[in-house]
Short mmCIF file of C-alpha atoms in Angstrom, two decimals:
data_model
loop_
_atom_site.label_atom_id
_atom_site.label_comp_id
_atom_site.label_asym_id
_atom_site.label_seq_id
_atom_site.Cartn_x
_atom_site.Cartn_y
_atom_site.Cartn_z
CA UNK A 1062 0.00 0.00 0.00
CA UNK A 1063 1.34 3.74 -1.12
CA UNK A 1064 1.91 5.37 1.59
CA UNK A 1065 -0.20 8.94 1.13
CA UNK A 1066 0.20 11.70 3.98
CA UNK A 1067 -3.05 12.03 5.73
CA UNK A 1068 -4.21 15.32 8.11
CA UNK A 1069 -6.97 16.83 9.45
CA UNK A 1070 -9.53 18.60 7.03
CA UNK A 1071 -9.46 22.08 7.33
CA UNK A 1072 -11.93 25.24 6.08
CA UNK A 1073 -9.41 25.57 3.22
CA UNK A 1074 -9.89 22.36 1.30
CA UNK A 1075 -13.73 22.53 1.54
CA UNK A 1076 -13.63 23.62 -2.28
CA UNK A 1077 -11.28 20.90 -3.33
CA UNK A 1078 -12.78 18.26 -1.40
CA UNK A 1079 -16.28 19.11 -2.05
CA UNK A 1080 -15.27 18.79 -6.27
CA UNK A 1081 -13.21 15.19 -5.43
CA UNK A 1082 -16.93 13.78 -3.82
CA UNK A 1083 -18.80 15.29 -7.00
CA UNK A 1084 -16.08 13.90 -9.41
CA UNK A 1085 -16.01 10.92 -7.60
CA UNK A 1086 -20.13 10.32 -7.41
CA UNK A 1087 -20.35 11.17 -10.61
CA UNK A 1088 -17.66 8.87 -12.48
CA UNK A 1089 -18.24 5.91 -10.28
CA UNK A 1090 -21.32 6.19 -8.03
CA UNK A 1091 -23.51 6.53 -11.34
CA UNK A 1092 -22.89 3.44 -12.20
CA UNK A 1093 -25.04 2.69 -9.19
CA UNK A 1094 -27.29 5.36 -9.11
CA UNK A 1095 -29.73 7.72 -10.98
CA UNK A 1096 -28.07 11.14 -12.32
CA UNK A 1097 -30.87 12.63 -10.12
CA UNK A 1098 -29.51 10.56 -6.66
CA UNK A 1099 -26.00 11.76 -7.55
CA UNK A 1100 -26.63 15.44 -8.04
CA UNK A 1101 -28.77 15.48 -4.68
CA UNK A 1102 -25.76 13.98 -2.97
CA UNK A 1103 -23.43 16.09 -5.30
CA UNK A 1104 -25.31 19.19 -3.76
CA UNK A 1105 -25.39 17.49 0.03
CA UNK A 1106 -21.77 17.74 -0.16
CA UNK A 1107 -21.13 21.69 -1.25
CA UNK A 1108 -18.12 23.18 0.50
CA UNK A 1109 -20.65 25.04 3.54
CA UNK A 1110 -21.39 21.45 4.24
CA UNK A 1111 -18.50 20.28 4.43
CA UNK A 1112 -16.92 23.03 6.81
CA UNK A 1113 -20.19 22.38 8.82
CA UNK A 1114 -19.95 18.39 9.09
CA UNK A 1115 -16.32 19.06 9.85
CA UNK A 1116 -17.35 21.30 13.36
CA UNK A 1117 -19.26 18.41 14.48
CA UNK A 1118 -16.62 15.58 13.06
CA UNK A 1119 -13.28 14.67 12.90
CA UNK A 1120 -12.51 14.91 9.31
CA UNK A 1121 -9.21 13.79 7.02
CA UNK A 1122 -7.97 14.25 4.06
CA UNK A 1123 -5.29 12.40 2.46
CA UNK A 1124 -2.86 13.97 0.18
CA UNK A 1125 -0.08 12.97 -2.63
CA UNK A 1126 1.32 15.72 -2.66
CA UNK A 1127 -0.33 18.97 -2.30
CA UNK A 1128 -3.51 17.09 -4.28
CA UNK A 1129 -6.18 16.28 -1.98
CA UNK A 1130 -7.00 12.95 -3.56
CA UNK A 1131 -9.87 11.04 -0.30
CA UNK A 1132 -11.24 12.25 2.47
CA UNK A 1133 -12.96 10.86 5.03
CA UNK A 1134 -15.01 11.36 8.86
CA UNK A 1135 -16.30 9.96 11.85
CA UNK A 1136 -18.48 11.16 14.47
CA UNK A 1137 -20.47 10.14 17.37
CA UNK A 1138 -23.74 9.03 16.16
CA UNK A 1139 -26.95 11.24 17.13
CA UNK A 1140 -24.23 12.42 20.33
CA UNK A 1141 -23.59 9.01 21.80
CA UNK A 1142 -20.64 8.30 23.50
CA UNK A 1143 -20.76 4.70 22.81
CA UNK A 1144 -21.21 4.72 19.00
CA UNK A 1145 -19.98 6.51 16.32
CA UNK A 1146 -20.06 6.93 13.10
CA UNK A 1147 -18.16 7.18 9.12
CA UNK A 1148 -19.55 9.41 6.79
CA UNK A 1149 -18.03 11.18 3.39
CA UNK A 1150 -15.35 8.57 2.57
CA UNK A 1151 -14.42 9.32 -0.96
CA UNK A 1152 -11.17 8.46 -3.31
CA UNK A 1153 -10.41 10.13 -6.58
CA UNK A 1154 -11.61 7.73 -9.33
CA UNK A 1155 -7.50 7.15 -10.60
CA UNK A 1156 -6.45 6.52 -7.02
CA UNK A 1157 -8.87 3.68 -6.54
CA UNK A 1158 -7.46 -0.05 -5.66
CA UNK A 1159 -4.37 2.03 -4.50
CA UNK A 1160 -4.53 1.72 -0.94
CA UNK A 1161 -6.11 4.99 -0.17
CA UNK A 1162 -9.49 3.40 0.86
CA UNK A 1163 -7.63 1.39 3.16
CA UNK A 1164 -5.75 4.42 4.39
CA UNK A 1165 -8.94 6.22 5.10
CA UNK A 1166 -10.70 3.27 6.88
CA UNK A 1167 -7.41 2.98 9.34
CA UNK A 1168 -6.99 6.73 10.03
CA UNK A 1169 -10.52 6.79 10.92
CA UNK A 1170 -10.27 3.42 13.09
CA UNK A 1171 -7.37 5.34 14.93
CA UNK A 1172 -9.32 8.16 16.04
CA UNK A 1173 -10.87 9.25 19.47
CA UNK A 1174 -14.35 8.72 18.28
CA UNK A 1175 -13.95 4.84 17.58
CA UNK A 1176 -11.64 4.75 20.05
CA UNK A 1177 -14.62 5.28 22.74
CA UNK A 1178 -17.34 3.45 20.50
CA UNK A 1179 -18.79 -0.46 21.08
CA UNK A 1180 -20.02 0.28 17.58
CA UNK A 1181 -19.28 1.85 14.60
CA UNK A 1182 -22.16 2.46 11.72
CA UNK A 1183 -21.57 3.25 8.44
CA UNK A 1184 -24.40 3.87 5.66
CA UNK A 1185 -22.83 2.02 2.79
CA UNK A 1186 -23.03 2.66 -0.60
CA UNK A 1187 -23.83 -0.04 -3.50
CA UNK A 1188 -20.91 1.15 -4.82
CA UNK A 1189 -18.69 0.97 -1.69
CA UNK A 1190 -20.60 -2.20 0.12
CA UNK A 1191 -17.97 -5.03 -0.96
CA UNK A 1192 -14.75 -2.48 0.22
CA UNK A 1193 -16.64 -1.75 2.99
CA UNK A 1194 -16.95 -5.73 4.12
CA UNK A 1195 -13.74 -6.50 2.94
CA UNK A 1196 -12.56 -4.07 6.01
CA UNK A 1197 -14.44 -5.59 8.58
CA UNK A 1198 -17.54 -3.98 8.69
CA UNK A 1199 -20.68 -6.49 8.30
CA UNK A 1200 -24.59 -5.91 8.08
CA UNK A 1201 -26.39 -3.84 10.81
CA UNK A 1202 -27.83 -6.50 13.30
CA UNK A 1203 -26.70 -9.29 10.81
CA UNK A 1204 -29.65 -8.53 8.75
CA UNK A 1205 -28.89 -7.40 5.13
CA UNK A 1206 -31.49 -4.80 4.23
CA UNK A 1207 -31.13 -1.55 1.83
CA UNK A 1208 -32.74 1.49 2.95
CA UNK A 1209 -34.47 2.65 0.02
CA UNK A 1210 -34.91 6.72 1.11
CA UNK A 1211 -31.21 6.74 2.12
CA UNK A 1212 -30.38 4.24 -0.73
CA UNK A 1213 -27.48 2.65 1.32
CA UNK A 1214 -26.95 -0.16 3.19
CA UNK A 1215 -26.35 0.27 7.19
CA UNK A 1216 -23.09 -1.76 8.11
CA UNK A 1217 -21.11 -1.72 11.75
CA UNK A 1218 -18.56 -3.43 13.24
CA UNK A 1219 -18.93 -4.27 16.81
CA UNK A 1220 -16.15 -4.34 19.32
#
């Protein structure tokens, strides 16, 4: 696996980060999902909302160089202190199957808010479901069921 550097998210790379999830919804999500799905979750991801999830998350980035090229989050989920959740994991289409998923997934399994968690949610995409297993996480309650408003499936991992 490349090695990447990987820091906090900051108010600065809203712009840049917010076009990498658009890019990266529209040039692989779509093969998943309507055009109208992806431009709803192209707009749920603008720059404001990024800064805003960021004040109540711990967001990453991950960089090759001064390129911002995934990002990532986790927060406690609806304020618990004993689960938490990942949200707004996304990879440049050209850095896919390059360790960067991977990078993301450990960066956020290092942090302070699954760290305190006995469980860890995450509302998986069809696009994303088989990484998403692959790194441990498995169906919510063991029960695999797609939520059709959210159109994801809800994974955890239990410790």
């Amino acid at each position: 696996m490349s090695e990447y550097i990987v820091r906090k998210f900051n108010a600065e790379d809203a712009e840049e980060v917010s076009m990498l999830v658009a890019r990266t919804l529209r040039e692989v999500n779509s093969r998943d999902y309507s055009k109208e799905y992806i431009e709803a979750n192209v707009e749920s991801h603008s720059a404001s909302v990024l800064i805003e999830r960021a004040k109540s998350s711990h967001m990453y980035v991950v960089c090759d160089g001064e390129l911002i090229i995934g990002c990532g989050a986790i927060a406690g989920y609806w304020g618990s202190l004993t689960e938490s959740i990942l949200l707004t994991i996304f990879v440049l289409p050209e850095y896919h199957n390059k360790g960067v998923g991977k990078q993301i997934i450990c960066t956020l399994e290092a942090d302070e808010y699954f760290a305190r968690a006995n469980r860890i949610e995450i509302p998986a995409s069809i696009t994303a479901l088989d990484f998403y297993m692959h790194m441990g996480y498995g169906y919510k309650d063991g029960v695999k069921t797609f939520d059709e408003e959210e159109q994801v499936y809800r994974l955890e991992k239990r410790k």
